[in-house]
Short mmCIF file of C-alpha atoms in Angstrom, two decimals:
data_model
loop_
_atom_site.label_atom_id
_atom_site.label_comp_id
_atom_site.label_asym_id
_atom_site.label_seq_id
_atom_site.Cartn_x
_atom_site.Cartn_y
_atom_site.Cartn_z
CA UNK A 1291 2.08 -13.04 -25.93
CA UNK A 1292 4.82 -11.82 -23.63
CA UNK A 1293 7.05 -14.39 -22.03
CA UNK A 1294 6.16 -17.11 -24.59
CA UNK A 1295 8.62 -18.30 -27.27
CA UNK A 1296 7.30 -19.70 -30.53
CA UNK A 1297 8.83 -23.09 -31.44
CA UNK A 1298 10.51 -23.36 -34.89
CA UNK A 1299 7.93 -23.40 -37.65
CA UNK A 1300 5.12 -22.20 -35.36
CA UNK A 1301 3.71 -18.70 -35.74
CA UNK A 1302 3.23 -16.23 -32.89
CA UNK A 1303 -0.52 -16.22 -33.71
CA UNK A 1304 -0.85 -20.01 -33.20
CA UNK A 1305 1.08 -19.75 -29.89
CA UNK A 1306 -1.32 -17.04 -28.74
CA UNK A 1307 -4.35 -19.05 -29.83
CA UNK A 1308 -3.12 -22.18 -27.98
CA UNK A 1309 -2.39 -20.09 -24.91
CA UNK A 1310 -5.79 -18.51 -24.98
CA UNK A 1311 -7.46 -21.87 -25.42
CA UNK A 1312 -6.03 -23.18 -22.12
CA UNK A 1313 -6.07 -19.84 -20.31
CA UNK A 1314 -8.92 -17.97 -21.88
CA UNK A 1315 -9.57 -15.15 -19.33
CA UNK A 1316 -6.92 -12.63 -18.29
CA UNK A 1317 -7.36 -10.27 -15.35
CA UNK A 1318 -4.98 -7.61 -14.05
CA UNK A 1319 -5.18 -7.31 -10.27
CA UNK A 1320 -3.95 -4.09 -8.69
CA UNK A 1321 -4.74 -2.16 -5.49
CA UNK A 1322 -3.72 0.56 -3.10
CA UNK A 1323 -3.05 3.32 -5.59
CA UNK A 1324 -3.42 5.91 -2.83
CA UNK A 1325 -3.90 8.71 -5.35
CA UNK A 1326 -3.20 12.07 -3.75
CA UNK A 1327 -0.67 10.66 -1.28
CA UNK A 1328 2.55 12.52 -0.45
CA UNK A 1329 5.84 10.92 0.57
CA UNK A 1330 7.34 13.07 3.37
CA UNK A 1331 5.67 16.07 1.75
CA UNK A 1332 6.76 15.16 -1.79
CA UNK A 1333 3.75 15.19 -4.15
CA UNK A 1334 3.58 11.82 -5.93
CA UNK A 1335 0.96 12.65 -8.53
CA UNK A 1336 3.50 12.67 -11.41
CA UNK A 1337 4.74 9.23 -10.41
CA UNK A 1338 1.22 7.88 -9.98
CA UNK A 1339 0.35 9.16 -13.42
CA UNK A 1340 3.40 7.30 -14.79
CA UNK A 1341 2.02 4.15 -13.15
CA UNK A 1342 -1.31 4.80 -14.91
CA UNK A 1343 0.47 4.97 -18.25
CA UNK A 1344 2.20 1.66 -17.45
CA UNK A 1345 -1.09 0.06 -16.50
CA UNK A 1346 -2.76 1.05 -19.75
CA UNK A 1347 0.17 -0.33 -21.72
CA UNK A 1348 0.06 -3.68 -19.88
CA UNK A 1349 -3.68 -3.95 -20.52
CA UNK A 1350 -3.18 -3.26 -24.20
CA UNK A 1351 -0.11 -5.48 -24.71
CA UNK A 1352 -1.41 -8.46 -22.69
CA UNK A 1353 -5.00 -8.16 -24.04
CA UNK A 1354 -6.41 -8.07 -20.50
CA UNK A 1355 -10.11 -8.85 -20.18
CA UNK A 1356 -10.59 -6.91 -16.93
CA UNK A 1357 -8.67 -4.78 -14.43
CA UNK A 1358 -9.52 -5.38 -10.73
CA UNK A 1359 -8.78 -2.54 -8.34
CA UNK A 1360 -8.99 -3.84 -4.73
CA UNK A 1361 -9.48 -0.64 -2.77
CA UNK A 1362 -7.60 2.37 -1.46
CA UNK A 1363 -7.96 4.12 -4.78
CA UNK A 1364 -7.50 7.45 -3.04
CA UNK A 1365 -5.36 8.19 -0.03
CA UNK A 1366 -8.09 9.93 1.92
CA UNK A 1367 -11.85 10.32 1.94
CA UNK A 1368 -11.73 13.81 0.44
CA UNK A 1369 -9.01 13.55 -2.18
CA UNK A 1370 -7.32 16.52 -3.84
CA UNK A 1371 -8.63 17.71 -7.20
CA UNK A 1372 -5.46 16.44 -8.99
CA UNK A 1373 -6.08 12.91 -7.72
CA UNK A 1374 -9.74 12.95 -8.87
CA UNK A 1375 -8.74 14.20 -12.33
CA UNK A 1376 -6.06 11.49 -12.52
CA UNK A 1377 -8.53 8.76 -11.67
CA UNK A 1378 -11.12 10.06 -14.15
CA UNK A 1379 -8.58 10.11 -16.95
CA UNK A 1380 -7.13 6.70 -16.14
CA UNK A 1381 -10.52 4.95 -15.96
CA UNK A 1382 -11.51 6.42 -19.32
CA UNK A 1383 -8.23 5.25 -20.90
CA UNK A 1384 -8.49 1.78 -19.43
CA UNK A 1385 -12.13 1.46 -20.55
CA UNK A 1386 -10.98 1.94 -24.16
CA UNK A 1387 -9.33 -1.46 -23.89
CA UNK A 1388 -11.01 -3.49 -21.12
CA UNK A 1389 -13.55 -3.70 -18.31
CA UNK A 1390 -12.53 -2.08 -15.01
CA UNK A 1391 -13.93 -3.22 -11.64
CA UNK A 1392 -13.26 -0.89 -8.67
CA UNK A 1393 -14.05 -1.29 -4.99
CA UNK A 1394 -13.29 1.10 -2.09
CA UNK A 1395 -10.78 0.48 0.65
CA UNK A 1396 -10.53 1.85 4.20
CA UNK A 1397 -8.90 5.07 2.96
CA UNK A 1398 -11.68 5.79 0.46
CA UNK A 1399 -15.04 7.32 1.01
CA UNK A 1400 -17.36 4.72 -0.54
CA UNK A 1401 -20.04 7.37 -1.15
CA UNK A 1402 -17.69 9.75 -2.94
CA UNK A 1403 -15.85 7.06 -4.90
CA UNK A 1404 -19.24 5.58 -5.96
CA UNK A 1405 -20.83 8.85 -7.01
CA UNK A 1406 -22.23 8.54 -10.50
CA UNK A 1407 -21.46 4.78 -10.71
CA UNK A 1408 -24.87 4.15 -12.26
CA UNK A 1409 -24.12 6.63 -15.04
CA UNK A 1410 -20.65 5.28 -15.95
CA UNK A 1411 -19.92 3.39 -19.09
CA UNK A 1412 -20.62 -0.35 -19.15
CA UNK A 1413 -16.89 -1.06 -18.96
CA UNK A 1414 -16.34 0.86 -15.77
CA UNK A 1415 -17.92 -0.84 -12.71
CA UNK A 1416 -17.41 1.03 -9.48
CA UNK A 1417 -19.03 -1.15 -6.80
CA UNK A 1418 -19.31 0.53 -3.36
CA UNK A 1419 -22.63 -0.68 -1.95
CA UNK A 1420 -22.66 -3.42 0.67
CA UNK A 1421 -26.15 -4.43 -0.38
CA UNK A 1422 -24.91 -5.25 -3.94
CA UNK A 1423 -21.82 -7.30 -3.03
CA UNK A 1424 -23.43 -10.60 -4.05
CA UNK A 1425 -24.46 -9.18 -7.47
CA UNK A 1426 -21.42 -10.12 -9.57
CA UNK A 1427 -19.93 -8.40 -12.55
CA UNK A 1428 -20.35 -10.99 -15.32
CA UNK A 1429 -17.31 -10.93 -17.59
CA UNK A 1430 -18.30 -13.93 -19.71
CA UNK A 1431 -21.09 -16.50 -19.56
CA UNK A 1432 -19.01 -18.52 -17.08
CA UNK A 1433 -16.77 -15.88 -15.31
CA UNK A 1434 -18.10 -13.83 -12.49
CA UNK A 1435 -16.40 -11.19 -10.28
CA UNK A 1436 -17.79 -10.27 -6.84
CA UNK A 1437 -16.52 -6.86 -5.73
CA UNK A 1438 -16.64 -6.68 -1.94
CA UNK A 1439 -16.13 -3.12 -0.67
CA UNK A 1440 -14.20 -2.50 2.56
CA UNK A 1441 -16.52 -3.50 5.39
CA UNK A 1442 -16.31 -1.43 8.52
CA UNK A 1443 -17.63 -3.75 11.19
CA UNK A 1444 -19.51 -1.12 13.04
CA UNK A 1445 -21.75 -0.14 10.16
CA UNK A 1446 -21.58 -3.12 7.83
CA UNK A 1447 -22.93 -5.56 10.35
CA UNK A 1448 -26.32 -3.85 10.24
CA UNK A 1449 -26.39 -4.07 6.44
CA UNK A 1450 -25.43 -7.73 6.56
CA UNK A 1451 -27.97 -8.80 9.19
CA UNK A 1452 -30.13 -11.81 8.50
CA UNK A 1453 -33.55 -11.00 9.96
CA UNK A 1454 -32.80 -9.65 13.44
CA UNK A 1455 -29.52 -11.55 13.65
CA UNK A 1456 -26.55 -9.17 13.52
CA UNK A 1457 -23.03 -10.45 12.77
CA UNK A 1458 -20.55 -9.79 15.61
CA UNK A 1459 -18.67 -6.52 15.51
CA UNK A 1460 -15.49 -7.82 13.89
CA UNK A 1461 -13.84 -8.01 10.53
CA UNK A 1462 -14.07 -11.77 10.50
CA UNK A 1463 -17.81 -11.74 11.22
CA UNK A 1464 -18.80 -9.19 8.60
CA UNK A 1465 -16.58 -10.65 5.92
CA UNK A 1466 -17.93 -14.09 6.76
CA UNK A 1467 -21.47 -12.81 6.37
CA UNK A 1468 -20.50 -11.18 3.09
CA UNK A 1469 -18.94 -14.34 1.77
CA UNK A 1470 -21.99 -16.35 2.77
CA UNK A 1471 -23.99 -14.14 0.43
CA UNK A 1472 -21.45 -14.58 -2.31
CA UNK A 1473 -21.48 -18.38 -1.97
CA UNK A 1474 -25.25 -18.43 -1.98
CA UNK A 1475 -25.32 -16.57 -5.29
CA UNK A 1476 -22.45 -18.72 -6.62
CA UNK A 1477 -24.41 -21.88 -5.88
CA UNK A 1478 -27.04 -20.68 -8.35
CA UNK A 1479 -24.44 -20.48 -11.09
CA UNK A 1480 -23.04 -24.00 -11.47
CA UNK A 1481 -19.80 -24.40 -13.45
CA UNK A 1482 -18.75 -20.72 -13.36
CA UNK A 1483 -15.23 -19.53 -12.62
CA UNK A 1484 -15.32 -17.13 -9.66
CA UNK A 1485 -13.28 -14.15 -8.44
CA UNK A 1486 -13.69 -12.10 -5.31
CA UNK A 1487 -12.16 -8.62 -4.99
CA UNK A 1488 -11.78 -7.59 -1.32
CA UNK A 1489 -9.92 -5.10 0.87
CA UNK A 1490 -8.90 -6.71 4.19
CA UNK A 1491 -5.98 -7.87 6.34
CA UNK A 1492 -5.92 -11.62 5.96
CA UNK A 1493 -4.11 -13.63 8.61
CA UNK A 1494 -0.63 -14.55 7.43
CA UNK A 1495 -0.12 -11.36 5.38
CA UNK A 1496 3.00 -9.24 6.08
CA UNK A 1497 2.56 -5.61 6.96
CA UNK A 1498 4.88 -2.94 5.65
CA UNK A 1499 4.07 -0.24 8.29
CA UNK A 1500 2.59 2.16 5.75
CA UNK A 1501 -0.93 0.78 5.95
CA UNK A 1502 -3.56 2.46 8.15
CA UNK A 1503 -4.59 0.39 11.18
CA UNK A 1504 -8.10 -1.11 10.74
CA UNK A 1505 -8.34 -2.79 14.18
CA UNK A 1506 -11.81 -3.03 15.56
CA UNK A 1507 -12.75 -4.85 18.74
CA UNK A 1508 -9.16 -5.86 19.38
CA UNK A 1509 -8.76 -7.64 16.02
CA UNK A 1510 -7.90 -6.40 12.56
CA UNK A 1511 -7.38 -9.65 10.62
CA UNK A 1512 -9.55 -12.37 9.11
CA UNK A 1513 -8.66 -16.02 8.53
CA UNK A 1514 -8.12 -17.06 4.93
CA UNK A 1515 -10.75 -19.75 5.34
CA UNK A 1516 -13.42 -17.05 5.19
CA UNK A 1517 -12.91 -16.83 1.43
CA UNK A 1518 -13.30 -20.58 0.64
CA UNK A 1519 -15.35 -21.70 -2.32
CA UNK A 1520 -14.01 -19.26 -5.03
CA UNK A 1521 -11.19 -19.68 -7.50
CA UNK A 1522 -9.26 -16.43 -7.00
CA UNK A 1523 -9.31 -13.71 -4.29
CA UNK A 1524 -7.82 -10.38 -5.41
CA UNK A 1525 -6.81 -8.69 -2.10
CA UNK A 1526 -5.99 -5.10 -1.24
CA UNK A 1527 -4.77 -3.35 1.90
CA UNK A 1528 -1.22 -4.73 2.36
CA UNK A 1529 1.42 -2.85 0.36
CA UNK A 1530 3.81 -5.77 -0.18
CA UNK A 1531 3.01 -8.12 -3.01
CA UNK A 1532 2.50 -11.56 -1.54
CA UNK A 1533 0.57 -14.80 -1.75
CA UNK A 1534 -1.57 -15.91 1.12
CA UNK A 1535 -2.15 -19.58 1.82
CA UNK A 1536 -5.89 -20.01 1.31
CA UNK A 1537 -8.41 -22.84 1.47
CA UNK A 1538 -7.95 -25.78 -0.85
CA UNK A 1539 -8.83 -24.77 -4.38
CA UNK A 1540 -8.61 -21.02 -3.72
CA UNK A 1541 -5.67 -18.85 -4.86
CA UNK A 1542 -5.25 -15.65 -2.83
CA UNK A 1543 -2.82 -12.79 -3.55
CA UNK A 1544 -2.11 -9.21 -2.50
CA UNK A 1545 -0.95 -7.22 -5.52
CA UNK A 1546 0.64 -4.62 -3.23
CA UNK A 1547 0.81 -0.86 -3.83
CA UNK A 1548 2.30 0.30 -7.20
CA UNK A 1549 4.67 2.68 -5.43
CA UNK A 1550 6.66 2.43 -2.20
CA UNK A 1551 5.04 4.60 0.52
CA UNK A 1552 7.59 3.94 3.25
CA UNK A 1553 11.29 3.18 3.54
CA UNK A 1554 10.61 -0.35 4.77
CA UNK A 1555 8.95 -1.28 1.42
CA UNK A 1556 12.11 -2.60 -0.20
CA UNK A 1557 10.53 -5.34 -2.33
CA UNK A 1558 9.91 -4.84 -6.04
CA UNK A 1559 6.45 -3.40 -6.78
CA UNK A 1560 4.06 -5.16 -9.17
CA UNK A 1561 0.54 -5.91 -10.33
CA UNK A 1562 -0.76 -9.47 -10.82
CA UNK A 1563 -1.66 -10.95 -14.18
CA UNK A 1564 -4.28 -13.58 -13.39
CA UNK A 1565 -5.17 -16.19 -15.95
CA UNK A 1566 -8.22 -18.38 -15.58
CA UNK A 1567 -8.35 -21.65 -17.42
CA UNK A 1568 -10.84 -22.38 -20.14
CA UNK A 1569 -14.00 -24.24 -19.13
CA UNK A 1570 -12.95 -27.59 -20.54
CA UNK A 1571 -9.49 -27.31 -18.91
CA UNK A 1572 -11.11 -26.21 -15.65
CA UNK A 1573 -12.82 -29.60 -15.42
CA UNK A 1574 -9.40 -31.29 -15.77
CA UNK A 1575 -8.06 -29.58 -12.68
CA UNK A 1576 -6.46 -26.45 -14.17
CA UNK A 1577 -7.56 -23.41 -12.29
CA UNK A 1578 -5.57 -20.20 -11.86
CA UNK A 1579 -2.17 -19.02 -12.98
CA UNK A 1580 -0.60 -15.81 -11.61
CA UNK A 1581 2.35 -13.82 -12.94
CA UNK A 1582 3.80 -10.70 -11.27
CA UNK A 1583 4.17 -7.75 -13.65
CA UNK A 1584 6.80 -5.31 -12.33
CA UNK A 1585 5.79 -1.70 -12.14
CA UNK A 1586 8.11 1.16 -13.07
CA UNK A 1587 10.34 2.60 -10.26
CA UNK A 1588 10.14 6.40 -10.45
CA UNK A 1589 12.94 6.89 -7.98
CA UNK A 1590 14.82 4.39 -5.77
CA UNK A 1591 14.19 4.71 -2.01
CA UNK A 1592 17.26 4.09 0.16
CA UNK A 1593 18.45 4.34 3.71
CA UNK A 1594 22.10 5.11 4.40
CA UNK A 1595 24.15 5.82 7.53
CA UNK A 1596 27.62 7.01 8.30
CA UNK A 1597 29.67 10.02 9.31
CA UNK A 1598 28.68 13.26 7.57
CA UNK A 1599 32.02 13.78 5.86
CA UNK A 1600 31.89 10.27 4.40
CA UNK A 1601 28.33 10.71 3.16
CA UNK A 1602 29.20 14.03 1.54
CA UNK A 1603 32.10 12.34 -0.20
CA UNK A 1604 32.45 9.15 -2.26
CA UNK A 1605 30.28 7.05 0.03
CA UNK A 1606 27.20 9.07 -0.84
CA UNK A 1607 27.75 9.10 -4.60
CA UNK A 1608 25.53 6.06 -5.38
CA UNK A 1609 22.58 7.72 -3.58
CA UNK A 1610 22.76 11.12 -5.20
CA UNK A 1611 19.46 10.74 -7.08
CA UNK A 1612 17.57 8.55 -4.58
CA UNK A 1613 14.72 9.37 -2.22
CA UNK A 1614 16.85 9.16 0.87
CA UNK A 1615 16.70 8.60 4.55
CA UNK A 1616 20.05 9.47 6.21
CA UNK A 1617 21.37 8.60 9.64
CA UNK A 1618 24.40 10.67 10.57
CA UNK A 1619 26.57 8.80 13.10
CA UNK A 1620 29.12 11.47 14.12
CA UNK A 1621 29.67 11.55 17.96
CA UNK A 1622 28.47 15.17 18.01
CA UNK A 1623 25.82 16.64 15.76
CA UNK A 1624 27.64 18.37 12.90
CA UNK A 1625 26.83 22.11 12.40
CA UNK A 1626 24.30 22.80 9.60
CA UNK A 1627 23.88 19.03 9.14
CA UNK A 1628 20.57 19.07 7.31
CA UNK A 1629 21.46 22.02 5.08
CA UNK A 1630 24.71 20.33 4.01
CA UNK A 1631 22.92 17.05 3.32
CA UNK A 1632 20.29 18.80 1.21
CA UNK A 1633 22.99 20.42 -0.91
CA UNK A 1634 24.46 16.98 -1.54
CA UNK A 1635 21.20 15.00 -1.90
CA UNK A 1636 18.52 16.75 -3.94
CA UNK A 1637 15.88 14.22 -2.91
CA UNK A 1638 16.64 13.95 0.81
CA UNK A 1639 13.47 13.17 2.74
CA UNK A 1640 14.59 12.33 6.30
CA UNK A 1641 17.79 13.18 8.20
CA UNK A 1642 18.57 11.95 11.74
CA UNK A 1643 21.56 12.29 13.98
CA UNK A 1644 22.24 9.09 15.89
CA UNK A 1645 25.69 8.87 17.58
CA UNK A 1646 27.38 5.56 17.10
CA UNK A 1647 29.96 3.35 18.77
CA UNK A 1648 31.11 4.47 22.24
CA UNK A 1649 28.45 7.14 22.48
CA UNK A 1650 25.62 4.86 21.37
CA UNK A 1651 25.12 3.10 24.69
CA UNK A 1652 24.95 6.38 26.58
CA UNK A 1653 22.57 7.82 24.05
CA UNK A 1654 20.28 4.79 24.33
CA UNK A 1655 20.36 4.99 28.09
CA UNK A 1656 19.29 8.56 27.99
CA UNK A 1657 16.40 7.80 25.67
CA UNK A 1658 15.13 4.93 27.77
CA UNK A 1659 15.48 6.59 31.14
CA UNK A 1660 12.76 8.58 32.88
CA UNK A 1661 13.09 12.18 31.66
CA UNK A 1662 14.95 14.21 34.34
CA UNK A 1663 12.15 16.78 34.39
CA UNK A 1664 9.89 14.13 35.83
CA UNK A 1665 12.09 13.38 38.79
CA UNK A 1666 11.25 15.37 41.92
CA UNK A 1667 13.92 17.87 42.80
CA UNK A 1668 15.81 17.58 39.51
CA UNK A 1669 18.07 20.52 38.73
CA UNK A 1670 16.55 22.23 35.66
CA UNK A 1671 20.02 23.12 34.40
CA UNK A 1672 21.07 19.49 34.59
CA UNK A 1673 17.88 18.49 32.75
CA UNK A 1674 18.83 20.94 29.99
CA UNK A 1675 22.33 19.48 29.95
CA UNK A 1676 20.98 15.94 29.61
CA UNK A 1677 18.88 17.08 26.66
CA UNK A 1678 21.97 18.55 24.96
CA UNK A 1679 23.78 15.26 25.44
CA UNK A 1680 20.76 13.40 24.03
CA UNK A 1681 20.67 15.52 20.89
CA UNK A 1682 24.37 16.02 20.20
CA UNK A 1683 25.88 12.85 21.63
CA UNK A 1684 28.03 14.68 24.17
CA UNK A 1685 27.33 16.77 27.26
CA UNK A 1686 27.58 20.59 27.28
CA UNK A 1687 30.92 22.22 27.92
CA UNK A 1688 31.59 24.33 31.02
CA UNK A 1689 30.91 27.48 28.98
CA UNK A 1690 27.59 26.09 27.71
CA UNK A 1691 26.61 25.05 31.22
CA UNK A 1692 27.30 28.58 32.32
CA UNK A 1693 24.99 29.96 29.67
CA UNK A 1694 22.30 27.53 30.67
CA UNK A 1695 22.69 28.44 34.37
CA UNK A 1696 22.54 32.15 33.54
CA UNK A 1697 19.39 31.78 31.45
CA UNK A 1698 17.70 29.76 34.21
CA UNK A 1699 18.57 32.34 36.83
CA UNK A 1700 17.24 35.15 34.59
CA UNK A 1701 13.93 33.33 34.31
CA UNK A 1702 13.73 32.93 38.04
CA UNK A 1703 14.46 36.60 38.55
CA UNK A 1704 11.71 37.57 36.08
CA UNK A 1705 9.23 35.33 37.91
CA UNK A 1706 10.10 36.92 41.25
CA UNK A 1707 9.74 40.39 39.78
CA UNK A 1708 6.29 39.54 38.43
#
């Protein structure tokens, strides 16, 4: 068992047996694969496939009893063929070793993701129907998993109505109604260990700016208390791995996305190995243990700033093979800036020119001011000159102003002739 050392005179097998006696159920929690996503037009399918290989290896090495995928399997409702093929292959490989439980997120089409779910192998459970969210996947006689698909308040409230009583049109209301159903079913199963898989923005979670807004009715988050009454909540939607403070007795985590999908996602990526205690230990107060399992980094993402000549020289050397966002700080925009950066950095994704130091204040002032074209009576040539200063960090020369003036007068002449 990884991470466990055998004491002198004790075999690895006996260590594993003791470990499995106390923690006898192992789950691997992952989410937000976003298969088919591009990063600034770079196709990520090769890197997502490498993550799939890693996932299969972790399942095999750690003898995982089930993989939980908490939504946003695809990046969009109609995924590209390559993404569908990748998912099909990965589910088949995982099912050779374990049970897989999949729920849709807000990026997925529940109908498309759930197509053929009834025909899939027993070890692949794709749960997309709101009506079935209180019908758990039974992993053992005393371990149940409730897959809760992403609940859009506008439509889910009708499916979660009790008689003629509709939940309010909010994420909190529909998830609360869903969890009421889960707890009702759970009450009929005394002594079981319980897991909920859900895709939602829980209050207290930290956004990374690459998630799609799910705000409805002025609110996009739900309080953690909604999930009370279960042992572990495997969350999806937020891309940063993090624990959320939940109700007493409930452990809640976001696994985060397996790859970074924005430059602000600087934290290490991971999945979560979740261990549930054995039934006899459960009664003694043991409950859930979680361990982050780092995922492979296909290519480091970095942001760097400086003058172009410095970046093209020694200062840029550490970033030569990174996915890179570059901020060039020369007072004036260097000629052929982007082309020169691309020759230096093969994986450049974003390049901006932002003048620094003495020119920075003027540049910021220009950006925050009312655009000159919106001011009555503004000289169009002066407006064009302000734009040149905004882009390059310095105003146009007298010769450039003359060219702008000549062009403007030619346009006026053409309009009069028309």
